[in-house]
Amino acid sequence: MKRNPRKVKWTKAYRRLHGKDMTQDSTFEFERKRNRPERYDRNVTENTLKAIKKIDKIRVDREERHITKRMKGKKAKEQREATKELEQSIHMVKAPSVLVKEPSLTLPTKVKVSQKQSEENRMEE
C-alpha cells in the first residue's frame, strides 16, 4: 500500500514539514559525500580536524536550543488541559448535590493549614 511520506509520522519528510527536525542548519552541509580524490596537506588536515570539533559543538548547541524551543509551552499547556478536564468532569469527582451546596468545590483551591491544626490531627490519629 502506497502512502504519502509527508503524512506518515516516522518519515524524514513528515518531521521536516512539521518542524520536528532541524532542516535549515548549515552544519549539515559538511556531512555530504564527495566522490572526488583529494590531495592531503598536513596543515589543512589539522585545521579541518579542529574545525570538526567546533562544528560538532555548534550543532549540539543548536539542537538543544531547538528542543527547548519546542518544549517551551508544554507545561503551561498541560496545566490548561488538566484544568479544563477538571471543569468538564467535576461531576465525576463530586456528587452534583454537594457542588450545589458548596460552590467552592468547582475549582481546586489551595488550603492553608496551620501548624497547630496539623499537630492536633496527628494526635487524634
PDB file of C-alpha atoms in Angstrom:
ATOM      1  CA  MET A   1       0.000   0.000   0.000  1.00  0.00           C
ATOM      2  CA  LYS A   2       1.452   3.338  -1.055  1.00  0.00           C
ATOM      3  CA  ARG A   3       1.338   6.204   1.414  1.00  0.00           C
ATOM      4  CA  ASN A   4       2.273   9.848   1.259  1.00  0.00           C
ATOM      5  CA  PRO A   5       5.580  10.172   3.183  1.00  0.00           C
ATOM      6  CA  ARG A   6       4.606  13.647   4.409  1.00  0.00           C
ATOM      7  CA  LYS A   7       1.678  12.106   6.295  1.00  0.00           C
ATOM      8  CA  VAL A   8       3.472   9.096   7.796  1.00  0.00           C
ATOM      9  CA  LYS A   9       4.796  10.282  11.145  1.00  0.00           C
ATOM     10  CA  TRP A  10       8.092   8.382  11.237  1.00  0.00           C
ATOM     11  CA  THR A  11       9.424   9.672   7.902  1.00  0.00           C
ATOM     12  CA  LYS A  12      12.006  12.395   7.482  1.00  0.00           C
ATOM     13  CA  ALA A  13       9.643  14.327   5.205  1.00  0.00           C
ATOM     14  CA  TYR A  14       6.961  14.470   7.924  1.00  0.00           C
ATOM     15  CA  ARG A  15       9.433  15.582  10.578  1.00  0.00           C
ATOM     16  CA  ARG A  16      10.776  18.352   8.334  1.00  0.00           C
ATOM     17  CA  LEU A  17       7.297  19.528   7.333  1.00  0.00           C
ATOM     18  CA  HIS A  18       6.005  19.722  10.914  1.00  0.00           C
ATOM     19  CA  GLY A  19       9.108  21.373  12.417  1.00  0.00           C
ATOM     20  CA  LYS A  20      10.250  18.328  14.385  1.00  0.00           C
ATOM     21  CA  ASP A  21      13.745  18.195  12.871  1.00  0.00           C
ATOM     22  CA  MET A  22      16.212  20.924  12.126  1.00  0.00           C
ATOM     23  CA  THR A  23      16.416  21.350   8.363  1.00  0.00           C
ATOM     24  CA  GLN A  24      17.890  24.816   7.847  1.00  0.00           C
ATOM     25  CA  ASP A  25      21.101  24.202   9.786  1.00  0.00           C
ATOM     26  CA  SER A  26      24.232  24.948   7.757  1.00  0.00           C
ATOM     27  CA  THR A  27      26.293  22.390   9.666  1.00  0.00           C
ATOM     28  CA  PHE A  28      24.585  19.537   7.800  1.00  0.00           C
ATOM     29  CA  GLU A  29      26.359  20.541   4.587  1.00  0.00           C
ATOM     30  CA  PHE A  30      29.676  19.324   5.980  1.00  0.00           C
ATOM     31  CA  GLU A  31      28.453  15.722   6.080  1.00  0.00           C
ATOM     32  CA  ARG A  32      27.793  15.412   2.354  1.00  0.00           C
ATOM     33  CA  LYS A  33      29.592  12.697   0.430  1.00  0.00           C
ATOM     34  CA  ARG A  34      32.214  13.789  -2.011  1.00  0.00           C
ATOM     35  CA  ASN A  35      33.335  11.280  -4.608  1.00  0.00           C
ATOM     36  CA  ARG A  36      36.437  13.002  -5.898  1.00  0.00           C
ATOM     37  CA  PRO A  37      40.030  12.228  -4.988  1.00  0.00           C
ATOM     38  CA  GLU A  38      41.610  14.725  -2.645  1.00  0.00           C
ATOM     39  CA  ARG A  39      45.246  15.622  -2.045  1.00  0.00           C
ATOM     40  CA  TYR A  40      46.005  15.946   1.617  1.00  0.00           C
ATOM     41  CA  ASP A  41      48.093  18.615   3.225  1.00  0.00           C
ATOM     42  CA  ARG A  42      49.090  18.174   6.863  1.00  0.00           C
ATOM     43  CA  ASN A  43      48.164  21.748   7.866  1.00  0.00           C
ATOM     44  CA  VAL A  44      44.808  21.633   6.114  1.00  0.00           C
ATOM     45  CA  THR A  45      44.015  18.274   7.718  1.00  0.00           C
ATOM     46  CA  GLU A  46      44.947  19.564  11.171  1.00  0.00           C
ATOM     47  CA  ASN A  47      42.788  22.657  10.768  1.00  0.00           C
ATOM     48  CA  THR A  48      39.924  20.534   9.459  1.00  0.00           C
ATOM     49  CA  LEU A  49      40.028  18.242  12.482  1.00  0.00           C
ATOM     50  CA  LYS A  50      39.939  21.263  14.788  1.00  0.00           C
ATOM     51  CA  ALA A  51      37.024  22.703  12.829  1.00  0.00           C
ATOM     52  CA  ILE A  52      35.107  19.413  13.045  1.00  0.00           C
ATOM     53  CA  LYS A  53      35.128  19.632  16.840  1.00  0.00           C
ATOM     54  CA  LYS A  54      33.888  23.239  16.762  1.00  0.00           C
ATOM     55  CA  ILE A  55      31.192  22.425  14.226  1.00  0.00           C
ATOM     56  CA  ASP A  56      30.025  19.460  16.285  1.00  0.00           C
ATOM     57  CA  LYS A  57      29.737  21.656  19.379  1.00  0.00           C
ATOM     58  CA  ILE A  58      27.766  24.266  17.400  1.00  0.00           C
ATOM     59  CA  ARG A  59      25.423  21.576  16.074  1.00  0.00           C
ATOM     60  CA  VAL A  60      24.781  20.162  19.556  1.00  0.00           C
ATOM     61  CA  ASP A  61      24.044  23.637  20.936  1.00  0.00           C
ATOM     62  CA  ARG A  62      21.630  24.373  18.094  1.00  0.00           C
ATOM     63  CA  GLU A  63      19.846  21.056  18.587  1.00  0.00           C
ATOM     64  CA  GLU A  64      19.456  21.769  22.310  1.00  0.00           C
ATOM     65  CA  ARG A  65      18.028  25.215  21.556  1.00  0.00           C
ATOM     66  CA  HIS A  66      15.664  23.676  19.005  1.00  0.00           C
ATOM     67  CA  ILE A  67      14.408  21.111  21.527  1.00  0.00           C
ATOM     68  CA  THR A  68      13.953  23.635  24.344  1.00  0.00           C
ATOM     69  CA  LYS A  69      12.121  25.956  21.957  1.00  0.00           C
ATOM     70  CA  ARG A  70       9.725  23.158  21.007  1.00  0.00           C
ATOM     71  CA  MET A  71       9.124  22.116  24.626  1.00  0.00           C
ATOM     72  CA  LYS A  72       8.756  25.688  25.892  1.00  0.00           C
ATOM     73  CA  GLY A  73       4.992  25.901  26.363  1.00  0.00           C
ATOM     74  CA  LYS A  74       4.363  22.268  27.202  1.00  0.00           C
ATOM     75  CA  LYS A  75       3.994  22.650  30.970  1.00  0.00           C
ATOM     76  CA  ALA A  76       1.518  25.535  30.723  1.00  0.00           C
ATOM     77  CA  LYS A  77      -0.424  23.669  28.048  1.00  0.00           C
ATOM     78  CA  GLU A  78      -0.690  20.559  30.231  1.00  0.00           C
ATOM     79  CA  GLN A  79      -1.879  22.701  33.151  1.00  0.00           C
ATOM     80  CA  ARG A  80      -4.572  24.322  30.982  1.00  0.00           C
ATOM     81  CA  GLU A  81      -5.715  20.929  29.699  1.00  0.00           C
ATOM     82  CA  ALA A  82      -5.874  19.494  33.232  1.00  0.00           C
ATOM     83  CA  THR A  83      -7.908  22.470  34.473  1.00  0.00           C
ATOM     84  CA  LYS A  84     -10.273  22.217  31.509  1.00  0.00           C
ATOM     85  CA  GLU A  85     -10.750  18.496  32.031  1.00  0.00           C
ATOM     86  CA  LEU A  86     -11.443  19.045  35.721  1.00  0.00           C
ATOM     87  CA  GLU A  87     -14.004  21.749  34.936  1.00  0.00           C
ATOM     88  CA  GLN A  88     -15.754  19.498  32.433  1.00  0.00           C
ATOM     89  CA  SER A  89     -15.830  16.363  34.569  1.00  0.00           C
ATOM     90  CA  ILE A  90     -16.053  17.665  38.143  1.00  0.00           C
ATOM     91  CA  HIS A  91     -19.380  15.837  38.436  1.00  0.00           C
ATOM     92  CA  MET A  92     -17.452  12.560  38.341  1.00  0.00           C
ATOM     93  CA  VAL A  93     -15.319  13.593  41.295  1.00  0.00           C
ATOM     94  CA  LYS A  94     -18.055  15.100  43.491  1.00  0.00           C
ATOM     95  CA  ALA A  95     -21.780  14.491  43.549  1.00  0.00           C
ATOM     96  CA  PRO A  96     -23.901  17.273  41.969  1.00  0.00           C
ATOM     97  CA  SER A  97     -25.801  17.865  45.216  1.00  0.00           C
ATOM     98  CA  VAL A  98     -22.518  18.643  47.017  1.00  0.00           C
ATOM     99  CA  LEU A  99     -21.485  21.061  44.265  1.00  0.00           C
ATOM    100  CA  VAL A 100     -24.743  22.992  44.661  1.00  0.00           C
ATOM    101  CA  LYS A 101     -24.280  23.260  48.430  1.00  0.00           C
ATOM    102  CA  GLU A 102     -20.614  24.260  48.276  1.00  0.00           C
ATOM    103  CA  PRO A 103     -19.653  26.243  45.156  1.00  0.00           C
ATOM    104  CA  SER A 104     -16.037  26.373  46.360  1.00  0.00           C
ATOM    105  CA  LEU A 105     -15.592  22.784  45.151  1.00  0.00           C
ATOM    106  CA  THR A 106     -15.984  23.677  41.489  1.00  0.00           C
ATOM    107  CA  LEU A 107     -12.322  24.638  41.066  1.00  0.00           C
ATOM    108  CA  PRO A 108      -9.353  23.351  43.048  1.00  0.00           C
ATOM    109  CA  THR A 109      -8.172  25.809  45.694  1.00  0.00           C
ATOM    110  CA  LYS A 110      -5.182  25.769  47.995  1.00  0.00           C
ATOM    111  CA  VAL A 111      -5.942  25.452  51.692  1.00  0.00           C
ATOM    112  CA  LYS A 112      -3.579  26.718  54.350  1.00  0.00           C
ATOM    113  CA  VAL A 113      -3.232  24.506  57.389  1.00  0.00           C
ATOM    114  CA  SER A 114      -1.713  25.980  60.486  1.00  0.00           C
ATOM    115  CA  GLN A 115       0.961  24.085  62.361  1.00  0.00           C
ATOM    116  CA  LYS A 116      -1.255  23.607  65.455  1.00  0.00           C
ATOM    117  CA  GLN A 117      -4.092  22.042  63.482  1.00  0.00           C
ATOM    118  CA  SER A 118      -1.794  19.567  61.783  1.00  0.00           C
ATOM    119  CA  GLU A 119      -0.298  18.536  65.152  1.00  0.00           C
ATOM    120  CA  GLU A 120      -3.777  18.029  66.649  1.00  0.00           C
ATOM    121  CA  ASN A 121      -4.760  15.859  63.701  1.00  0.00           C
ATOM    122  CA  ARG A 122      -1.686  13.690  64.221  1.00  0.00           C
ATOM    123  CA  MET A 123      -2.525  13.184  67.886  1.00  0.00           C
ATOM    124  CA  GLU A 124      -6.098  12.177  67.069  1.00  0.00           C
ATOM    125  CA  GLU A 125      -4.908   9.545  64.627  1.00  0.00           C
TER     126      GLU A 125
END
